[in-house]
Coordinates of C-alpha atoms (C1' of nucleotides) in Angstrom, one line a residue:
Chain A
X1 CA 0.0 0.0 0.0
X2 CA 1.3 3.4 -0.9
X3 CA 1.1 6.3 1.5
X4 CA -2.3 8.0 0.5
X5 CA -0.5 11.3 1.0
X6 CA 1.7 10.5 -2.0
X7 CA -1.4 10.1 -4.2
X8 CA -2.8 13.3 -2.7
X9 CA 0.2 15.5 -3.1
X10 CA 2.1 14.0 -6.0
X11 CA -0.3 12.2 -8.2
X12 CA 1.9 12.7 -11.3
X13 CA 4.7 10.8 -9.6
X14 CA 2.4 7.9 -9.0
X15 CA 1.0 8.0 -12.5
X16 CA 4.5 8.0 -14.0
X17 CA 5.4 5.0 -11.9
X18 CA 2.4 3.1 -13.1
X19 CA 3.3 4.0 -16.7
X20 CA 6.8 2.7 -16.1
X21 CA 5.4 -0.5 -14.8
X22 CA 3.2 -0.8 -17.9
X23 CA 0.1 -0.6 -15.7
X24 CA -3.1 1.3 -16.0
X25 CA -3.2 4.8 -14.4
X26 CA -6.9 5.1 -14.1
X27 CA -6.7 3.9 -10.5
X28 CA -4.9 7.2 -9.5
X29 CA -7.9 9.3 -10.5
X30 CA -10.3 6.9 -8.8
X31 CA -8.3 7.1 -5.6
X32 CA -8.1 10.9 -5.7
X33 CA -11.8 11.3 -6.2
X34 CA -12.7 8.9 -3.4
X35 CA -10.2 10.5 -1.1
X36 CA -11.7 13.9 -1.6
X37 CA -15.2 12.6 -1.1
X38 CA -14.1 10.8 2.0
X39 CA -12.7 13.9 3.6
X40 CA -15.9 15.8 2.8
X41 CA -18.0 13.3 4.6
X42 CA -15.6 13.1 7.5
X43 CA -15.7 16.8 8.0
X44 CA -19.5 16.9 8.0
X45 CA -20.1 13.8 10.2
X46 CA -17.5 14.9 12.7
X47 CA -19.0 18.3 13.1
X48 CA -22.4 16.6 13.8
X49 CA -20.8 14.2 16.2
X50 CA -19.1 16.9 18.1
X51 CA -22.5 18.7 18.3
X52 CA -24.1 15.5 19.5
X53 CA -21.5 14.7 22.1
X54 CA -21.7 18.1 23.8
X55 CA -25.6 18.0 23.6
X56 CA -25.6 14.5 25.2
X57 CA -23.4 15.7 28.0
X58 CA -25.8 18.6 28.7
X59 CA -28.9 16.3 28.5
X60 CA -27.3 14.2 31.2
X61 CA -27.3 17.1 33.5
X62 CA -30.7 18.5 32.7
X63 CA -33.4 18.4 35.4
X64 CA -36.4 19.8 33.7
X65 CA -38.2 16.9 32.0
X66 CA -40.0 18.8 29.3
X67 CA -36.9 20.7 28.1
X68 CA -35.0 17.5 28.2
X69 CA -37.5 15.8 25.9
X70 CA -37.3 18.6 23.4
X71 CA -33.6 18.4 23.4
X72 CA -33.6 14.7 22.9
X73 CA -36.0 15.0 20.0
X74 CA -33.7 17.4 18.3
X75 CA -30.7 15.1 18.7
X76 CA -32.6 12.3 17.3
X77 CA -32.6 14.1 14.0
X78 CA -28.9 14.8 14.2
X79 CA -28.4 11.1 14.8
X80 CA -30.2 10.3 11.6
X81 CA -28.1 12.6 9.6
X82 CA -24.9 11.1 11.1
X83 CA -26.2 7.6 10.2
X84 CA -26.7 8.6 6.5
X85 CA -23.2 10.1 6.3
X86 CA -21.7 7.1 8.0
X87 CA -23.3 4.7 5.6
X88 CA -21.9 6.6 2.7
X89 CA -18.5 6.8 4.4
X90 CA -18.4 3.0 4.7
X91 CA -19.0 2.6 1.0
X92 CA -16.4 5.2 0.1
X93 CA -13.9 3.6 2.5
X94 CA -14.5 0.2 1.0
X95 CA -14.0 1.4 -2.5
X96 CA -11.0 3.5 -1.6
X97 CA -9.4 0.6 0.1
X98 CA -10.0 -1.7 -2.8
X99 CA -8.5 0.8 -5.3
X100 CA -5.6 1.9 -3.1
X101 CA -4.7 -1.8 -2.4
X102 CA -4.5 -2.4 -6.2
X103 CA -1.7 0.2 -6.7
X104 CA 1.7 -1.5 -6.9
X105 CA 4.7 -0.2 -5.2
X106 CA 6.7 2.8 -6.5
X107 CA 9.9 1.5 -8.2
X108 CA 13.2 2.6 -6.8
X109 CA 15.1 5.3 -8.9
X110 CA 17.7 2.7 -9.6
X111 CA 15.2 0.2 -11.2
X112 CA 15.7 0.6 -14.9
X113 CA 12.6 1.8 -16.8
X114 CA 11.6 -0.9 -19.3
X115 CA 8.5 -2.2 -21.0
X116 CA 9.2 -5.9 -20.8
X117 CA 11.5 -8.5 -19.3
X118 CA 13.8 -8.0 -22.3
X119 CA 14.9 -4.8 -20.7
X120 CA 16.1 -6.4 -17.5
X121 CA 19.8 -5.7 -17.1
X122 CA 22.3 -8.5 -16.7
X123 CA 24.8 -7.1 -14.2
X124 CA 27.4 -9.9 -13.8
X125 CA 28.2 -13.5 -14.7
X126 CA 29.8 -15.5 -11.9
X127 CA 31.5 -18.8 -12.0
X128 CA 32.6 -20.6 -15.1
X129 CA 30.1 -22.6 -17.1
X130 CA 31.1 -26.3 -17.0
X131 CA 32.4 -27.7 -20.4
X132 CA 31.4 -31.2 -21.2
X133 CA 33.1 -33.6 -23.5
X134 CA 29.8 -35.2 -24.2
X135 CA 26.3 -33.8 -24.8
X136 CA 24.8 -33.0 -21.4
X137 CA 21.3 -34.5 -20.8
X138 CA 18.4 -32.7 -19.4
X139 CA 17.2 -33.6 -15.9
X140 CA 14.0 -35.1 -17.2
X141 CA 16.1 -37.8 -18.8
X142 CA 18.6 -38.2 -16.0
X143 CA 16.0 -38.3 -13.3
X144 CA 14.0 -41.3 -14.6
X145 CA 17.2 -43.0 -15.8
X146 CA 18.6 -42.9 -12.3
X147 CA 15.2 -43.7 -10.7
X148 CA 15.3 -40.5 -8.6
X149 CA 12.5 -38.7 -10.3
X150 CA 9.2 -40.5 -11.2
X151 CA 7.0 -38.4 -13.4
X152 CA 4.4 -41.0 -14.3
X153 CA 3.5 -41.8 -10.7
X154 CA 3.4 -38.1 -9.8
X155 CA 0.8 -37.6 -12.6
X156 CA -1.1 -40.7 -11.4
X157 CA -1.4 -39.2 -7.9
X158 CA -2.1 -35.6 -8.7
X159 CA -2.1 -34.9 -12.4
X160 CA 0.1 -33.0 -14.7
X161 CA 3.1 -31.1 -13.3
X162 CA 3.5 -33.3 -10.3
X163 CA 6.3 -35.7 -9.7
X164 CA 7.7 -38.1 -7.1
X165 CA 11.3 -37.9 -5.9
X166 CA 12.8 -41.3 -4.9
X167 CA 15.7 -42.4 -2.8
X168 CA 18.7 -40.2 -3.3
X169 CA 16.6 -37.8 -5.3
X170 CA 14.4 -37.1 -2.3
X171 CA 17.5 -37.1 -0.1
X172 CA 19.3 -34.6 -2.3
X173 CA 16.4 -32.2 -1.9
X174 CA 16.3 -32.7 1.8
X175 CA 20.1 -32.2 1.9
X176 CA 19.8 -29.0 0.1
X177 CA 17.1 -27.7 2.5
X178 CA 19.2 -28.6 5.5
X179 CA 22.4 -27.2 4.1
X180 CA 20.8 -23.9 3.0
X181 CA 19.2 -23.4 6.3
X182 CA 22.5 -24.0 8.1
X183 CA 24.2 -21.6 5.7
X184 CA 21.7 -18.9 6.4
X185 CA 21.9 -19.5 10.1
X186 CA 25.6 -18.8 9.7
X187 CA 24.8 -15.6 7.8
X188 CA 22.8 -14.4 10.8
X189 CA 19.3 -15.5 9.9
X190 CA 16.9 -16.8 12.5
X191 CA 15.2 -20.0 11.4
X192 CA 11.4 -20.2 11.6
X193 CA 9.0 -23.0 11.0
X194 CA 5.8 -21.5 9.7
X195 CA 2.1 -22.3 9.0
X196 CA 1.7 -23.4 5.4
X197 CA -1.9 -22.3 5.4
X198 CA -2.8 -18.7 6.3
X199 CA -5.9 -16.6 6.5
X200 CA -7.0 -14.2 3.9
X201 CA -6.0 -11.1 5.7
X202 CA -2.4 -12.4 5.8
X203 CA -2.3 -12.5 2.0
X204 CA -3.6 -9.0 1.7
X205 CA -0.9 -7.7 4.0
X206 CA 1.8 -9.4 2.0
X207 CA 0.4 -7.9 -1.3
X208 CA -0.7 -11.2 -2.8
X209 CA -4.4 -10.3 -2.6
X210 CA -6.4 -8.9 -4.2
X211 CA -4.3 -9.0 -7.3
X212 CA -3.2 -12.6 -7.4
X213 CA -6.4 -14.3 -6.3
X214 CA -6.3 -16.5 -9.4
X215 CA -2.9 -17.9 -8.5
X216 CA -3.8 -19.1 -5.0
X217 CA -5.2 -22.3 -3.6
X218 CA -7.7 -22.1 -0.8
X219 CA -10.2 -24.0 1.2
X220 CA -13.7 -23.0 0.4
X221 CA -15.2 -24.0 3.7
X222 CA -12.7 -22.3 6.0
X223 CA -10.5 -19.3 5.7
X224 CA -7.4 -21.2 4.9
X225 CA -5.1 -20.3 2.0
X226 CA -2.1 -22.3 0.9
X227 CA 1.0 -20.1 1.0
X228 CA 2.5 -19.3 -2.4
X229 CA 5.8 -18.4 -0.7
X230 CA 7.2 -18.2 2.8
X231 CA 7.3 -14.5 2.3
X232 CA 3.6 -14.4 3.1
X233 CA 3.7 -15.7 6.7
X234 CA 7.1 -14.0 7.3
X235 CA 5.6 -10.6 6.3
X236 CA 2.9 -11.1 8.9
X237 CA 5.0 -12.5 11.6
X238 CA 5.3 -9.0 13.2
X239 CA 2.1 -7.7 11.8
X240 CA 0.5 -5.0 13.9
X241 CA 3.5 -4.8 16.2
X242 CA 5.6 -1.8 17.1
X243 CA 9.2 -2.9 17.3
X244 CA 12.1 -1.3 19.3
X245 CA 14.8 0.2 17.2
X246 CA 17.4 -1.9 18.8
X247 CA 15.6 -5.0 17.7
X248 CA 16.2 -4.1 14.1
X249 CA 17.3 -5.4 11.7
X250 CA 15.5 -8.7 12.0
X251 CA 16.7 -11.5 9.8
X252 CA 14.6 -14.6 9.2
X253 CA 14.9 -17.7 7.1
X254 CA 12.4 -20.5 6.7
X255 CA 11.8 -23.6 4.6
X256 CA 8.2 -24.0 3.3
X257 CA 6.5 -25.7 0.4
X258 CA 4.9 -23.2 -2.0
X259 CA 1.6 -23.7 -3.7
X260 CA 0.7 -21.8 -6.9
X261 CA -2.2 -22.2 -9.2
X262 CA -0.4 -21.3 -12.4
X263 CA -2.3 -20.6 -15.6
X264 CA 0.4 -21.9 -17.8
X265 CA 0.2 -22.0 -21.6
X266 CA -0.1 -25.6 -22.8
X267 CA 3.2 -26.7 -23.9
X268 CA 5.4 -24.2 -22.1
X269 CA 7.8 -25.4 -19.4
X270 CA 5.9 -28.7 -19.3
X271 CA 9.0 -30.9 -19.1
X272 CA 10.7 -31.7 -15.9
X273 CA 10.4 -30.2 -12.5
X274 CA 11.1 -26.5 -13.4
X275 CA 7.5 -25.3 -12.8
X276 CA 4.9 -27.0 -10.8
X277 CA 1.9 -26.3 -8.6
X278 CA 3.9 -27.3 -5.6
X279 CA 7.5 -26.7 -4.9
X280 CA 9.9 -26.2 -2.0
X281 CA 11.8 -23.1 -1.2
X282 CA 14.1 -21.7 1.5
X283 CA 13.3 -18.1 2.0
X284 CA 15.2 -15.2 3.6
X285 CA 13.3 -12.2 5.0
X286 CA 14.4 -9.0 6.7
X287 CA 12.7 -6.2 8.6
X288 CA 14.8 -3.0 9.1
X289 CA 14.7 0.7 9.5
X290 CA 14.3 2.7 6.2
X291 CA 17.8 3.9 6.1
X292 CA 19.1 0.4 6.4
X293 CA 17.2 -1.3 3.6
X294 CA 19.5 -0.4 0.6
X295 CA 22.4 -2.0 2.4
X296 CA 20.3 -5.0 3.6
X297 CA 19.2 -5.6 0.0
X298 CA 22.8 -5.9 -1.2
X299 CA 23.8 -8.2 1.7
X300 CA 20.8 -10.4 1.0
X301 CA 21.7 -10.7 -2.7
X302 CA 25.2 -11.6 -1.5
X303 CA 23.7 -14.2 0.8
X304 CA 21.8 -15.8 -2.1
X305 CA 24.8 -15.7 -4.3
X306 CA 26.7 -17.5 -1.6
X307 CA 24.3 -20.4 -2.0
X308 CA 25.1 -20.7 -5.7
X309 CA 28.8 -20.4 -5.0
X310 CA 28.7 -23.0 -2.3
X311 CA 27.1 -25.4 -4.7
X312 CA 29.7 -24.6 -7.4
X313 CA 27.0 -23.4 -9.9
X314 CA 27.6 -20.8 -12.5
X315 CA 25.1 -18.0 -12.2
X316 CA 24.3 -14.5 -13.3
X317 CA 22.7 -11.5 -11.5
X318 CA 20.0 -9.5 -13.1
X319 CA 18.5 -6.2 -12.1
X320 CA 14.9 -6.3 -13.0
X321 CA 13.3 -3.4 -14.9
X322 CA 10.1 -1.6 -13.9
X323 CA 7.8 -3.8 -15.9
X324 CA 9.2 -7.0 -14.4
X325 CA 9.5 -6.3 -10.7
X326 CA 6.9 -7.7 -8.4
X327 CA 3.8 -5.9 -7.2
X328 CA 5.2 -5.1 -3.7
X329 CA 8.8 -4.6 -4.8
X330 CA 10.6 -1.3 -5.5
X331 CA 13.9 -3.0 -6.6
X332 CA 14.7 -6.6 -7.4
X333 CA 17.7 -8.7 -8.2
X334 CA 17.2 -12.0 -9.9
X335 CA 19.8 -14.7 -9.7
X336 CA 19.8 -17.3 -12.4
X337 CA 21.9 -20.5 -12.6
X338 CA 23.0 -22.2 -15.8
X339 CA 21.4 -25.5 -16.6
X340 CA 23.3 -27.2 -19.5
X341 CA 20.8 -29.9 -20.1
X342 CA 17.8 -27.7 -20.5
X343 CA 20.2 -25.2 -22.1
X344 CA 18.8 -22.2 -20.3
X345 CA 19.3 -19.9 -17.3
X346 CA 17.0 -20.8 -14.4
X347 CA 15.7 -18.2 -12.0
X348 CA 16.5 -19.6 -8.6
X349 CA 16.2 -16.5 -6.5
X350 CA 14.5 -13.1 -6.5
X351 CA 15.8 -10.7 -4.0
X352 CA 13.6 -7.6 -3.4
X353 CA 13.4 -4.5 -1.3
X354 CA 9.7 -3.7 -0.7
X355 CA 10.4 -0.5 1.2
X356 CA 7.5 0.3 3.5
X357 CA 4.9 -1.1 1.1
X358 CA 4.2 -4.4 2.9
X359 CA 4.8 -2.8 6.3
X360 CA 2.0 -0.3 5.6
X361 CA -0.4 -3.1 4.7
X362 CA 0.7 -5.4 7.6
X363 CA 1.1 -2.4 10.0
X364 CA 4.6 -3.3 11.1
X365 CA 6.3 -0.3 12.8
X366 CA 9.2 0.6 15.0
X367 CA 10.2 3.3 17.4
X368 CA 13.5 5.0 17.1
X369 CA 13.5 5.6 20.9
X370 CA 11.0 5.1 23.7
X371 CA 8.2 7.6 23.2
X372 CA 9.1 8.5 19.6
X373 CA 6.5 8.3 16.9
X374 CA 6.1 4.9 15.3
X375 CA 7.4 4.6 11.8
X376 CA 6.9 1.9 9.2
X377 CA 9.8 -0.6 8.8
X378 CA 11.2 -1.7 5.5
X379 CA 10.9 -5.3 4.4
X380 CA 13.0 -7.4 2.1
X381 CA 12.7 -10.9 0.9
X382 CA 14.7 -13.3 -1.2
X383 CA 14.8 -16.9 -2.1
X384 CA 17.7 -18.8 -0.8
X385 CA 16.9 -20.8 -3.0
X386 CA 14.0 -22.4 -4.9
X387 CA 14.6 -26.1 -4.6
X388 CA 13.5 -27.8 -7.9
X389 CA 15.5 -25.4 -10.0
X390 CA 18.5 -25.8 -7.8
X391 CA 18.0 -29.6 -8.1
X392 CA 17.9 -29.2 -11.9
X393 CA 21.1 -27.2 -12.0
X394 CA 22.9 -29.7 -9.8
X395 CA 21.8 -32.7 -11.7
X396 CA 22.6 -31.2 -15.1
X397 CA 25.9 -29.6 -14.1
X398 CA 27.3 -32.5 -12.1
X399 CA 26.3 -35.2 -14.5
X400 CA 28.9 -37.5 -16.0
X401 CA 29.1 -39.3 -19.3
X402 CA 27.7 -42.5 -17.8
X403 CA 24.6 -40.7 -16.6
X404 CA 25.6 -40.7 -12.9
X405 CA 25.6 -37.5 -10.9
X406 CA 28.3 -36.3 -8.6
X407 CA 27.0 -34.8 -5.3
X408 CA 28.4 -31.3 -4.6
X409 CA 30.9 -31.5 -1.8
X410 CA 29.0 -29.4 0.7
X411 CA 26.0 -31.7 0.4
X412 CA 27.8 -35.0 0.7
X413 CA 27.5 -35.3 4.5
X414 CA 23.8 -34.6 4.2
X415 CA 23.2 -37.0 1.3
X416 CA 25.5 -39.7 2.6
X417 CA 26.9 -40.4 -0.8
X418 CA 29.4 -38.8 -3.2
X419 CA 27.7 -39.9 -6.4
X420 CA 24.2 -40.9 -7.5
X421 CA 24.3 -43.7 -9.9
X422 CA 21.9 -46.2 -11.4
Chain B
rG1 C1' -16.8 -32.3 19.0
rG2 C1' -19.4 -31.3 24.3
rA3 C1' -19.5 -28.1 28.9
rG4 C1' -18.0 -23.8 31.4
rA5 C1' -15.0 -19.1 32.2
rG6 C1' -13.0 -15.0 30.1
rA7 C1' -11.2 -10.8 26.4
rU8 C1' -10.2 -3.2 29.1
rG9 C1' -3.9 0.8 28.2
rC10 C1' 3.3 -1.6 28.3
rC11 C1' 1.6 -5.3 32.4
rA12 C1' -1.8 -6.4 36.4
rG13 C1' -6.7 -5.0 37.5
rA14 C1' -11.5 -1.6 38.6
rG15 C1' -15.5 0.2 35.9
rU16 C1' -24.1 2.4 38.7
rG17 C1' -26.0 3.9 30.3
rG18 C1' -24.3 10.6 31.1
rU19 C1' -16.9 15.4 31.7
rU20 C1' -14.2 7.5 31.4
rG21 C1' -9.1 8.0 26.9
rA22 C1' -10.7 5.4 31.0
rA23 C1' -9.8 4.5 38.8
rU24 C1' -5.9 1.9 41.4
rG25 C1' -1.3 -0.7 41.5
rG26 C1' 3.2 -2.1 38.9
rG27 C1' 6.8 -1.0 35.1
rA28 C1' 9.2 2.7 32.1
rC29 C1' 10.8 7.8 31.5
rG30 C1' 11.7 12.9 33.5
rG31 C1' 12.5 15.8 38.0
rU32 C1' 13.4 17.0 43.4
rC33 C1' 16.6 15.1 47.3
rU34 C1' 21.9 12.7 47.4
rC35 C1' 29.0 12.8 46.7
rG36 C1' 26.4 8.8 44.1
rA37 C1' 22.6 5.2 44.5
rA38 C1' 18.3 3.3 47.0
rA39 C1' 14.0 4.9 49.4
rA40 C1' 10.5 8.9 49.4
rC41 C1' 7.9 12.7 46.9
rC42 C1' 6.2 15.3 42.2
rG43 C1' 5.3 14.8 37.1
rU44 C1' 5.0 12.2 32.3
rU45 C1' 3.5 7.7 30.0
rG46 C1' -1.5 5.0 23.6
rU47 C1' -2.8 4.8 18.3
rG48 C1' -5.1 6.4 14.0
rG49 C1' -8.2 9.9 10.9
rG50 C1' -9.8 15.0 9.7
rG51 C1' -9.2 20.3 10.2
rA52 C1' -6.6 24.8 11.6
rU53 C1' -1.6 26.6 12.3
rU54 C1' 2.8 25.3 10.1
rU55 C1' 8.2 23.0 11.7
rU56 C1' 5.4 24.7 17.5
rU57 C1' 1.0 23.9 18.9
rC58 C1' -4.3 23.8 18.9
rC59 C1' -9.3 21.9 17.8
rU60 C1' -12.1 17.7 16.7
rC61 C1' -13.5 12.5 15.7
rA62 C1' -12.7 7.3 16.4
rC63 C1' -10.7 3.2 19.1
rC64 C1' -12.0 -0.9 26.0
rG65 C1' -11.4 -8.7 21.1
rU66 C1' -14.3 -8.2 15.9
rG67 C1' -18.9 -6.9 13.5
rA68 C1' -24.0 -5.5 13.8
rG69 C1' -28.1 -3.5 17.0
rU70 C1' -30.8 -0.6 21.0
rU71 C1' -30.3 4.8 22.7
rC72 C1' -30.3 11.8 22.5
rG73 C1' -25.8 9.3 24.6
rA74 C1' -22.6 2.5 25.1
rA75 C1' -16.3 0.1 27.9
rU76 C1' -21.2 -0.5 30.4
rC77 C1' -27.5 -3.3 27.5
rU78 C1' -28.8 -7.1 23.1
rC79 C1' -27.2 -10.4 19.1
rA80 C1' -23.6 -12.9 16.0
rC81 C1' -18.6 -14.1 15.3
rU82 C1' -13.3 -14.7 16.6
rC83 C1' -9.7 -15.8 20.1
rU84 C1' -7.8 -17.5 25.0
rC85 C1' -8.1 -20.6 29.4
rU86 C1' -10.2 -25.0 32.3
rC87 C1' -12.6 -29.8 32.1
rC88 C1' -14.4 -34.1 29.0
rG89 C1' -14.1 -36.8 24.3
rC90 C1' -11.1 -37.7 19.9
rC91 C1' -6.3 -37.7 17.5
rA92 C1' -0.4 -37.8 14.7

RNA sequence: GGAGAGAUGCCAGAGUGGUUGAAUGGGACGGUCUCGAAAACCGUUGUGGGGAUUUUUCCUCACCGUGAGUUCGAAUCUCACUCUCUCCGCCA
């Protein structure tokens, strides 16, 4: 949620930000009009209330019954007028909220303006791409060959885009989760185990609703929504709280499965485990004071890169342009690892600074010193990393001519093997 | 799932339908006293919206779990919901 004051005082700035995001600007006019009407109603109804409050106080002290009755009758009418105004206010508030909630965050000045993902900027390539003296196979061939990925049975259980991991395949994923969490703990992140189902309000606060309703799974009988990312519960962990300055920055990491109803084009990304309705992810999350968030973003990107480096994967860092950053983000780095079998770069992490956008929705504040006015914190999130794509990169980069897969050194003690072979 | 109890400020805990934003106690902060500290005493101690003034303040409205209702007036009365606790049942 943007500061309504920004829309009020600098609507042009907001409009330009929406244009840069390739989004419709009509919402700005709607918010402006509703905001003006809201304040009109407020002024009127508050005047009436003040009048009623003082009259009621006097009525309480009146002794003369007849005069008292006259006064009460007069106030009855004032009460009716208030009721009418309140009813309209409720409507206006509702609409204003809905409109204001649908405005995405203002991009940071450093986020390049661009009309599509083609205008994202590749900042760096890190690590050397592994050269093979044979043609590397894609993971959707290696997995079934080694018996560690079973696509058929996944489909049997749950339909297309589901799979089963077997034996060392399942173990490799578990090893990655454990290793990543340990790594992040060493980087100063506090590990949390979170609910995988949350209530609707929690999704609004994180910026997933109302815009991405179509991409979420939820129970129709109860107010339970499956988390699309650990970012959602992590954003709300301190919702409604006022934190002490010396508690900041807060660094969290968490492993959760993620559930996404993806409206995918038939035929796109269908092969393998790159994109599914359910996947695992280790997430990093930070809450900090506004002046800290630029620096925290860089260190979080660094922490995500450390995962790729630890696994010995070649990767590149992208700075997303205005049209490609997420709804809640003001600036985002993507980290992509090279997958020689699929022959493409895979996005394994997205590291974003959301500024006070989520904090405003979730009402997360802090006090610089006891007694000081509460201010909104800044929030940041980043994957560290998405599991299936990391699995793909490991399988395809560490494959050998005979179809076996070497286990990256850091994972060996978790997997309990140096190599996965048939 | 069944039965009961409860939800008030940072915490504990009062609150006859009418100056109750809310007694009292504790904590925290400031001050007096002291060489210093403790004790004692005095004072301060919420959030959000709107308006005026503009960098200092003032006025006003809302908020006592949430949402409706009754009333001239609700922390206080009515209803629904949520959550917490205790007991019973069930369960990994």
